[in-house]
Tab-separated table of C-alpha atoms and ligand atoms in Angstrom:
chain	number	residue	atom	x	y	z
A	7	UNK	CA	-7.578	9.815	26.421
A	8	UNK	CA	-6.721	7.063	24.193
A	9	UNK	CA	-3.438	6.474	22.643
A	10	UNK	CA	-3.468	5.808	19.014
A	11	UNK	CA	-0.596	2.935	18.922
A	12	UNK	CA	1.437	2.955	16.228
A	13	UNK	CA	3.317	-0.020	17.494
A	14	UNK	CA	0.542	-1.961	18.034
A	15	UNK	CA	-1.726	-0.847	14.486
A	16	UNK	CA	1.473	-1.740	12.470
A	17	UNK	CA	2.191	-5.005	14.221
A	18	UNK	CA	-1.350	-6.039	13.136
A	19	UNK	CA	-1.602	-4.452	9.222
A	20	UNK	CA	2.436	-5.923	8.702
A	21	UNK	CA	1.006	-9.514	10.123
A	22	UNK	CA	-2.156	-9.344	7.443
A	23	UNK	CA	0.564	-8.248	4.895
A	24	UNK	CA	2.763	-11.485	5.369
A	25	UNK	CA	-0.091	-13.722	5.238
A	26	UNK	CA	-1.379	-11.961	1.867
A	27	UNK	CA	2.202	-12.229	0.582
A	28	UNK	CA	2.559	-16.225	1.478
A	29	UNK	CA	-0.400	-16.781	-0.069
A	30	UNK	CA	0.348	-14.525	-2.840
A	31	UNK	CA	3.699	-16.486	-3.811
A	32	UNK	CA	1.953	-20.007	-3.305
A	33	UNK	CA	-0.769	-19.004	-5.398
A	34	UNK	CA	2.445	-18.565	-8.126
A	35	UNK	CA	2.301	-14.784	-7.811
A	36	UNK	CA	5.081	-12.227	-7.973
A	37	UNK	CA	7.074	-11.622	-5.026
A	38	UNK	CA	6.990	-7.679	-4.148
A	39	UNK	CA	10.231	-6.166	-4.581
A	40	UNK	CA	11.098	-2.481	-3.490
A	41	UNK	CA	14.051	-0.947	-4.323
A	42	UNK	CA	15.110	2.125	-2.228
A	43	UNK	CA	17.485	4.762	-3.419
A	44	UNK	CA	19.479	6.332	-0.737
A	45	UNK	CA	21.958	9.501	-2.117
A	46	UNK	CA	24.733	10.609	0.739
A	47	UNK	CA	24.000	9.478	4.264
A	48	UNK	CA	22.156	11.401	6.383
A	49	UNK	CA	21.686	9.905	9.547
A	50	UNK	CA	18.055	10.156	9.565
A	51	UNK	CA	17.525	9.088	5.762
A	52	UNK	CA	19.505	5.984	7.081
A	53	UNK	CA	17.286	5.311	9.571
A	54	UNK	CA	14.133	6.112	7.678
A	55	UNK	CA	15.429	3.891	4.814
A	56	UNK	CA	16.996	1.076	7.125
A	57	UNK	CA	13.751	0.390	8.661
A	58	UNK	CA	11.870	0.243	5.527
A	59	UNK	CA	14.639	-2.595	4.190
A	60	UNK	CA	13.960	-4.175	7.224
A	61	UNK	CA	10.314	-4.496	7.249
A	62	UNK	CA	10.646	-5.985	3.735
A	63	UNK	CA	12.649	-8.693	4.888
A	64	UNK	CA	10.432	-8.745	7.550
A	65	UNK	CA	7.367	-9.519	5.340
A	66	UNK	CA	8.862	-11.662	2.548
A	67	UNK	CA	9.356	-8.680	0.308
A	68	UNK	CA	12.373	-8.345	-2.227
A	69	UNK	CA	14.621	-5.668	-1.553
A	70	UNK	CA	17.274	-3.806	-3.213
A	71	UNK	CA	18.845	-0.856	-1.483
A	72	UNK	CA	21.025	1.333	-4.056
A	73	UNK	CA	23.152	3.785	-2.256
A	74	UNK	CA	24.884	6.462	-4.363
A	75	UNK	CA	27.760	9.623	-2.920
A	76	UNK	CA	26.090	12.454	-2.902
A	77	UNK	CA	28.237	14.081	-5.541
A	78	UNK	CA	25.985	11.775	-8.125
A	79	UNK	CA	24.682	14.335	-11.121
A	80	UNK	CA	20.680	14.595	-11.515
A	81	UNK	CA	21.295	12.644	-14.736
A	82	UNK	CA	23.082	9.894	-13.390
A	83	UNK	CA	20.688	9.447	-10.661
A	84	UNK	CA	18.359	9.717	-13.704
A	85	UNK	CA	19.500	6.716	-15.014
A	86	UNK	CA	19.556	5.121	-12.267
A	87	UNK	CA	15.912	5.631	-11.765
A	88	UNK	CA	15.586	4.620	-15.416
A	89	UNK	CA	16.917	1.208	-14.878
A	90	UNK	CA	14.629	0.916	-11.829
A	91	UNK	CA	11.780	1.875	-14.068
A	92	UNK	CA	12.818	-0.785	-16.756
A	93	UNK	CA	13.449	-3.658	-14.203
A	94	UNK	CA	10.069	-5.662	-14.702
A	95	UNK	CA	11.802	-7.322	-11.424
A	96	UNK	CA	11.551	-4.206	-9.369
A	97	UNK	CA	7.841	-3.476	-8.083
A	98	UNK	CA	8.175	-0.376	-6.307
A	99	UNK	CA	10.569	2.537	-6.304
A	100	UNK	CA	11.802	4.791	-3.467
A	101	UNK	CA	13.771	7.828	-3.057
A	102	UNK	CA	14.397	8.663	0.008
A	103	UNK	CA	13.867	12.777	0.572
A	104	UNK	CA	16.319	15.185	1.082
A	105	UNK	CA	18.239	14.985	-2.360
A	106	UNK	CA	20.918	17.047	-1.943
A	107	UNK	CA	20.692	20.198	-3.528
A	108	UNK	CA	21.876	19.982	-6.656
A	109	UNK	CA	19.060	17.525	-7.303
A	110	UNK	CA	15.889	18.206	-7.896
A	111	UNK	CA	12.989	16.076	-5.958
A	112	UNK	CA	10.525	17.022	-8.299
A	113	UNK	CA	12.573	16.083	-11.510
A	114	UNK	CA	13.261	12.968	-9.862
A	115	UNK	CA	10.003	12.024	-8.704
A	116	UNK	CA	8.789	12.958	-12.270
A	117	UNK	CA	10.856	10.747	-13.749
A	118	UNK	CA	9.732	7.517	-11.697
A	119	UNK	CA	7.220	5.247	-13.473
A	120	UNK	CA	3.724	5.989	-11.993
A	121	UNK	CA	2.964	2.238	-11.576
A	122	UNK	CA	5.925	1.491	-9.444
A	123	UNK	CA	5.544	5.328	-7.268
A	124	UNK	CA	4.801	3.503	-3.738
A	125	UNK	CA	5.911	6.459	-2.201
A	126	UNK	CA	2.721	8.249	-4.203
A	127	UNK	CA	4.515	11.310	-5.140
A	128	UNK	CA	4.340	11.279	-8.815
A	129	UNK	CA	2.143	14.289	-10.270
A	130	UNK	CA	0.107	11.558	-12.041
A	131	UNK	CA	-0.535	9.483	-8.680
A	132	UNK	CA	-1.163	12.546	-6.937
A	133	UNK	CA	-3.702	13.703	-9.671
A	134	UNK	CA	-5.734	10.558	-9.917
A	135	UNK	CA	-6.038	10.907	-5.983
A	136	UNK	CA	-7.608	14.427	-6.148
A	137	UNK	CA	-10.033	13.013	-8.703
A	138	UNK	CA	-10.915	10.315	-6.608
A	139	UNK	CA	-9.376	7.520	-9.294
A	140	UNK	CA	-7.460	4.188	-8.296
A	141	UNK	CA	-4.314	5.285	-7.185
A	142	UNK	CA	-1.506	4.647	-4.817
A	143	UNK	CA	-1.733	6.821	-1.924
A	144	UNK	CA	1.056	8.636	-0.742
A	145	UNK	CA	2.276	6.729	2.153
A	146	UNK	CA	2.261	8.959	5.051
A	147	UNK	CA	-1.422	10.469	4.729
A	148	UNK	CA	-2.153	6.987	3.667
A	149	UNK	CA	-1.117	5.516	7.341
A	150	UNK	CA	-2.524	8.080	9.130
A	151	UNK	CA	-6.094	6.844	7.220
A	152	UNK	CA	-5.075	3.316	8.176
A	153	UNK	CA	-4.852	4.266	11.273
A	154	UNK	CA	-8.007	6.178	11.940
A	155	UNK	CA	-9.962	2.938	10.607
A	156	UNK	CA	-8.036	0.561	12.720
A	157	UNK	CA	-9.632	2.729	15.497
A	158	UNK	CA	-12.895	3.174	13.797
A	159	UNK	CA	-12.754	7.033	14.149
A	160	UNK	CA	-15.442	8.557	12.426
A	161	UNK	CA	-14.834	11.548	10.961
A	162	UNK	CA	-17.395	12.426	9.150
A	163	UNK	CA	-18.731	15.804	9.151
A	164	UNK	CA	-16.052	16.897	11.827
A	165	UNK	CA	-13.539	19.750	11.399
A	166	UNK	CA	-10.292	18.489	10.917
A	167	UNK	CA	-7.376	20.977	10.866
A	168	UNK	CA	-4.071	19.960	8.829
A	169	UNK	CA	-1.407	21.746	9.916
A	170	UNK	CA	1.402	22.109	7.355
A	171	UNK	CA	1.035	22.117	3.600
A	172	UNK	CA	3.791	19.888	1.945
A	173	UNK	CA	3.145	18.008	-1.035
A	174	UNK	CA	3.534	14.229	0.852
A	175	UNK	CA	1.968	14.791	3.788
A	176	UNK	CA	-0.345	18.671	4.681
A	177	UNK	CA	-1.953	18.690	1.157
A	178	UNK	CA	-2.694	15.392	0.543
A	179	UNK	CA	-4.275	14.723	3.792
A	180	UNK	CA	-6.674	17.290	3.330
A	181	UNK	CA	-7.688	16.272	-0.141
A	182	UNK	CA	-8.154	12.620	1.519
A	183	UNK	CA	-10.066	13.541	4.857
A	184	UNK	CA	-12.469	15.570	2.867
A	185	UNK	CA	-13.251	13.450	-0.067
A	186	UNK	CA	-16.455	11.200	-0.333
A	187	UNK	CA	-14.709	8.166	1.267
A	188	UNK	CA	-14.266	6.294	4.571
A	189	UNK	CA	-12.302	7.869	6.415
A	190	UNK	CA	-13.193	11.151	4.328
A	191	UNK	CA	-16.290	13.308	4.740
A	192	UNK	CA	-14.769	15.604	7.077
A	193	UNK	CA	-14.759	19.350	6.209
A	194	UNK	CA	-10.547	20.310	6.621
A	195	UNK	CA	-9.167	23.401	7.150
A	196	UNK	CA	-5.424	23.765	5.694
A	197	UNK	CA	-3.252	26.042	7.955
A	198	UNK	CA	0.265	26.833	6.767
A	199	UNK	CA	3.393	29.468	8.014
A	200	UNK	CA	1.183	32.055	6.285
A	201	UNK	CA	-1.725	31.673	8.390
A	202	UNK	CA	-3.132	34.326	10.631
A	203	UNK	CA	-4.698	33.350	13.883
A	204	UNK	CA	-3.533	29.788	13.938
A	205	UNK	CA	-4.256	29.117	17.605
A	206	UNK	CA	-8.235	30.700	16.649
A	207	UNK	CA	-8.429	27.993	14.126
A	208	UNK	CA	-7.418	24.777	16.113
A	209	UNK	CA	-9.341	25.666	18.791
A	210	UNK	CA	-12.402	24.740	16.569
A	211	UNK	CA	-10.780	22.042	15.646
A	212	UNK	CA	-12.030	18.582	16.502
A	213	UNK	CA	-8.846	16.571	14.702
A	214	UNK	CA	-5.687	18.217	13.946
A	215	UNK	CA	-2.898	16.638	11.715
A	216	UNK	CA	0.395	18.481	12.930
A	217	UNK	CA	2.750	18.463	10.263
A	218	UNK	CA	4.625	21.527	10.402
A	219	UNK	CA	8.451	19.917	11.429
A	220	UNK	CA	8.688	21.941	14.514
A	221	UNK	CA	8.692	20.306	18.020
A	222	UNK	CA	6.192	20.451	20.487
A	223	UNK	CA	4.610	23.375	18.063
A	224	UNK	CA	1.189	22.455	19.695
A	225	UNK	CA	0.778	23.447	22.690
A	226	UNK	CA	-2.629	22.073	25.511
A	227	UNK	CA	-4.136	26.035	24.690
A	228	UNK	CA	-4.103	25.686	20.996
A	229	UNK	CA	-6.204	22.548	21.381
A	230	UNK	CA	-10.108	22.198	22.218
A	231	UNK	CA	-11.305	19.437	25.310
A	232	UNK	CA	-11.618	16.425	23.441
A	233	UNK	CA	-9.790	16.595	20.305
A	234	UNK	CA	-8.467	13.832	18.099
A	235	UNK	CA	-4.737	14.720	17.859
A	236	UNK	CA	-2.296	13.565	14.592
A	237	UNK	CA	1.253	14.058	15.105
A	238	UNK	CA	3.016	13.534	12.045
A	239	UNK	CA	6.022	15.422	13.340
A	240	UNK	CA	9.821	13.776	13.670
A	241	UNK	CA	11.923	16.146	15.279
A	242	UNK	CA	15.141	15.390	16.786
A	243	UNK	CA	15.885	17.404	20.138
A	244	UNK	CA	19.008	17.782	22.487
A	245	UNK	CA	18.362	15.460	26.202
A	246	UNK	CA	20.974	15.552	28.226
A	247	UNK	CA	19.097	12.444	30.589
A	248	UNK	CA	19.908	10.121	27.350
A	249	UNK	CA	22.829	8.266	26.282
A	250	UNK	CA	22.362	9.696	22.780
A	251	UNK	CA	22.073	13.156	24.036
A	252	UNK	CA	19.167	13.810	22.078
A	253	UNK	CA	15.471	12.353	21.422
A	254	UNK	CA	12.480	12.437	19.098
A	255	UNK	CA	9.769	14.516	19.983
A	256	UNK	CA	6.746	15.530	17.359
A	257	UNK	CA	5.099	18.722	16.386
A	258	UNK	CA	2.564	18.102	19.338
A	259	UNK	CA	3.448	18.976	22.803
A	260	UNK	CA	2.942	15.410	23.806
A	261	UNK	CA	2.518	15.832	27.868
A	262	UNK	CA	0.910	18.829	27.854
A	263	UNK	CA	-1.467	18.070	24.966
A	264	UNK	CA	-2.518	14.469	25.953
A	265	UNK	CA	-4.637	14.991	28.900
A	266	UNK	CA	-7.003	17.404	27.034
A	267	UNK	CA	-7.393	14.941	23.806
A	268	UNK	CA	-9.693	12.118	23.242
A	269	UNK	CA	-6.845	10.182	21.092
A	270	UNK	CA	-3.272	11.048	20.100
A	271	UNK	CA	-0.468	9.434	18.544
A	272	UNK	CA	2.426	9.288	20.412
A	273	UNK	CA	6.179	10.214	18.880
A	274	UNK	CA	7.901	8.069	17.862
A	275	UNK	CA	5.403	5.122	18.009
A	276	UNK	CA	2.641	6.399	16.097
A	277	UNK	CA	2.611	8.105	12.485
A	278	UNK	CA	6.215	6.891	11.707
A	279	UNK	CA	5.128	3.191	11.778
A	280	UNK	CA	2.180	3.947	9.929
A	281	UNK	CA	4.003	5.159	6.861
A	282	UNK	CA	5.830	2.142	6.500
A	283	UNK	CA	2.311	0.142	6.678
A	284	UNK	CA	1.334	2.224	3.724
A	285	UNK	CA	4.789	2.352	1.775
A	286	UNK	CA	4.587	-1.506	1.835
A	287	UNK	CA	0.831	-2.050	1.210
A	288	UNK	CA	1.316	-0.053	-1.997
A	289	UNK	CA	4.431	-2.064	-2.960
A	290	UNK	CA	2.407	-5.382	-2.406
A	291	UNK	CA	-0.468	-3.600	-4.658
A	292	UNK	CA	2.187	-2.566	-7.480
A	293	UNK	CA	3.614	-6.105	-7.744
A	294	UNK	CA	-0.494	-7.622	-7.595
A	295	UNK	CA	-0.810	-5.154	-10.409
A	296	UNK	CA	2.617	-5.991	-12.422
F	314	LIG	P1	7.715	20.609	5.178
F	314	LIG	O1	8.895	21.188	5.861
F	314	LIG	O2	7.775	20.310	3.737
F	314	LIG	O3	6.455	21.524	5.441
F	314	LIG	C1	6.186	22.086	6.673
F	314	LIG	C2	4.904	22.855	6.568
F	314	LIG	O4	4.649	23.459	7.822
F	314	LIG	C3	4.946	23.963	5.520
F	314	LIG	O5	3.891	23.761	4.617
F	314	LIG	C4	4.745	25.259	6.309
F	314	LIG	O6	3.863	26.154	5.661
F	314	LIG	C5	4.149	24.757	7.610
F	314	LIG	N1	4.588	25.601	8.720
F	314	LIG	C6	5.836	25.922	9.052
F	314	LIG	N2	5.822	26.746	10.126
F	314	LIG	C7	4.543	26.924	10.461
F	314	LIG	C8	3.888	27.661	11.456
F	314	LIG	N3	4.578	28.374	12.346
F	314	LIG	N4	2.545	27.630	11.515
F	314	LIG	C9	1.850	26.906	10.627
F	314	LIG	N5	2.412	26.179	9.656
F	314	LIG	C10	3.743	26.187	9.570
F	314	LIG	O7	7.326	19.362	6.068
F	314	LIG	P2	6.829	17.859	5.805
F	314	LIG	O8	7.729	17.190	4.860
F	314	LIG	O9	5.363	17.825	5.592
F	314	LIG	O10	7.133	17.314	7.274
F	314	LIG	C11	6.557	17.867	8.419
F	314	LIG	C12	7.042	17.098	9.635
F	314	LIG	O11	6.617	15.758	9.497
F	314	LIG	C13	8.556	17.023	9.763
F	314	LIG	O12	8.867	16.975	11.149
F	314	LIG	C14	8.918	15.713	9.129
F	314	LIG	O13	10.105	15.149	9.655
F	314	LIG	C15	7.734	14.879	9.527
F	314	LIG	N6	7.424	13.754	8.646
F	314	LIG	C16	7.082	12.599	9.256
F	314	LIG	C17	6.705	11.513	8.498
F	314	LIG	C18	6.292	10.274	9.216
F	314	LIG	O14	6.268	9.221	8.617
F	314	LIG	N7	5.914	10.381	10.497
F	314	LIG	C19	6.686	11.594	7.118
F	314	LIG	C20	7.029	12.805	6.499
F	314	LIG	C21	7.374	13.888	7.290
């Protein structure tokens, strides 16, 4: 079994990134600047969008982090995006998921100017991917690629079970593993909550992408000897041994599944990191492209 390092994988793509970035600004080119758009605070969203400021700084990006109360309107936010759009400054745009509920994601996504959707959740970025055109790929799917290459895992012609069916991360993995691409070629199965026999199905599975948002969902008897095992899942559970009382665990039953795979990605440590390597690789593409 071989651990699929998320720590290490990033380390290396963020290091290529600042060197590309140097290079890019000596060479006179635009510096890439993401702006982030953080409603409320969630703890999690915090985090998620903290470490994405971070690695900006990190790798001589611009950043601008806009935080708003969560009793912002959709049309203020709205506007907000629409100044974000209109900023030839601003490169990329984020909003960082859950809106509260009086907001719509999907209006707000819509409303985000395809060339600066680093995130890749626009309708018209997701459509160009399904057709195989130039687009940004959305960034989680697009790490977990990222990472299968950094390993060179093959996996052409293998089965690969996706696990989950959200529009950033169950459906557009399976429209990426099983295009004519590398990594692609791989004939996917999509399981979702609806899905009868779910156990039958991963058993045949030779990689499975767990993205479901339950922990330790996959279990060592759901999973065949040898399997290449995705964990996309962040869950946070109660651990009375930490300080914090609780920890992150995935969708994958980490211990138990490990011994039986032939690579896994480890929680956190693994997919996490990998979106970031993708959120910022698009950014540095929108602001090549601006
Ligand atoms: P989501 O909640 O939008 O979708 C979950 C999917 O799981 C649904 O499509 C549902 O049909 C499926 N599902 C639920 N119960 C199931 C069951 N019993 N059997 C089979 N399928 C089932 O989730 P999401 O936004 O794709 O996120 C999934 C997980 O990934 C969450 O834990 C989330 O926090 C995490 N996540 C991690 C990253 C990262 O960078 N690592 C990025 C995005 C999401």
């Amino acid at each position: 079994m071989q651990i699929l390092d998320g720590v290490a994988v990033s380390a290396h793509i963020k290091s290529q990134l600042k060197q590309e970035v140097e290079q890019l600004k000596a060479n006179g080119g635009k510096t890439p600047h993401l702006a982030a758009v953080l409603v409320g605070n969630n703890p999690a969203s915090e985090a998620y969008v903290g470490s994405k400021v971070r690695t900006c700084q990190e790798l001589g990006f611009d950043s601008t982090l806009l935080r708003f109360d969560t009793d912002i309107t959709e049309a203020q936010l709205l506007e907000e995006v629409q100044k974000l759009n209109k900023d030839k400054s601003i490169d990329g745009i984020l909003v960082q998921l859950p809106l509260p509920d009086h907001i719509s994601p999907d209006v707000v996504i819509n409303n985000i100017d395809p060339s600066k959707d680093v995130d890749g959740f626009h309708p018209i970025t997701q459509g160009k991917m399904l057709l195989g055109q130039k687009s940004f790929l959305p960034a989680t799917p697009y790490g977990i690629l990222l990472m299968l290459e950094h390993y060179n895992i093959d996996v052409t012609g293998k089965h690969c079970v996706v696990i989950g069916r959200s529009n950033i991360v169950g459906t557009p993995m399976t429209i990426l593993l099983s295009r004519n691409a590398n990594p692609g070629n791989a004939t996917v199965t999509l399981c979702h909550s609806k899905t009868k026999n779910l156990k039958e199905i991963t058993l045949t599975a030779d990689v499975i992408v767990a993205a479901i948002g339950r922990p330790k969902y996959v279990t060592a008897d759901m999973v065949k000897e040898g399997a290449i095992i995705i964990d996309v899942g962040i869950n946070r559970i109660a651990d009375a041994t930490r300080k914090s009382g609780t920890r992150l665990v995935g969708d994958v039953d980490y211990e138990d599944v490990a011994p039986k795979s032939s690579y896994i990605t480890p929680v956190p440590g693994g997919v996490g990191l990998m979106t970031i390597c993708g959120l910022m690789k698009n950014t540095l593409e929108a602001a090549k492209q601006h």
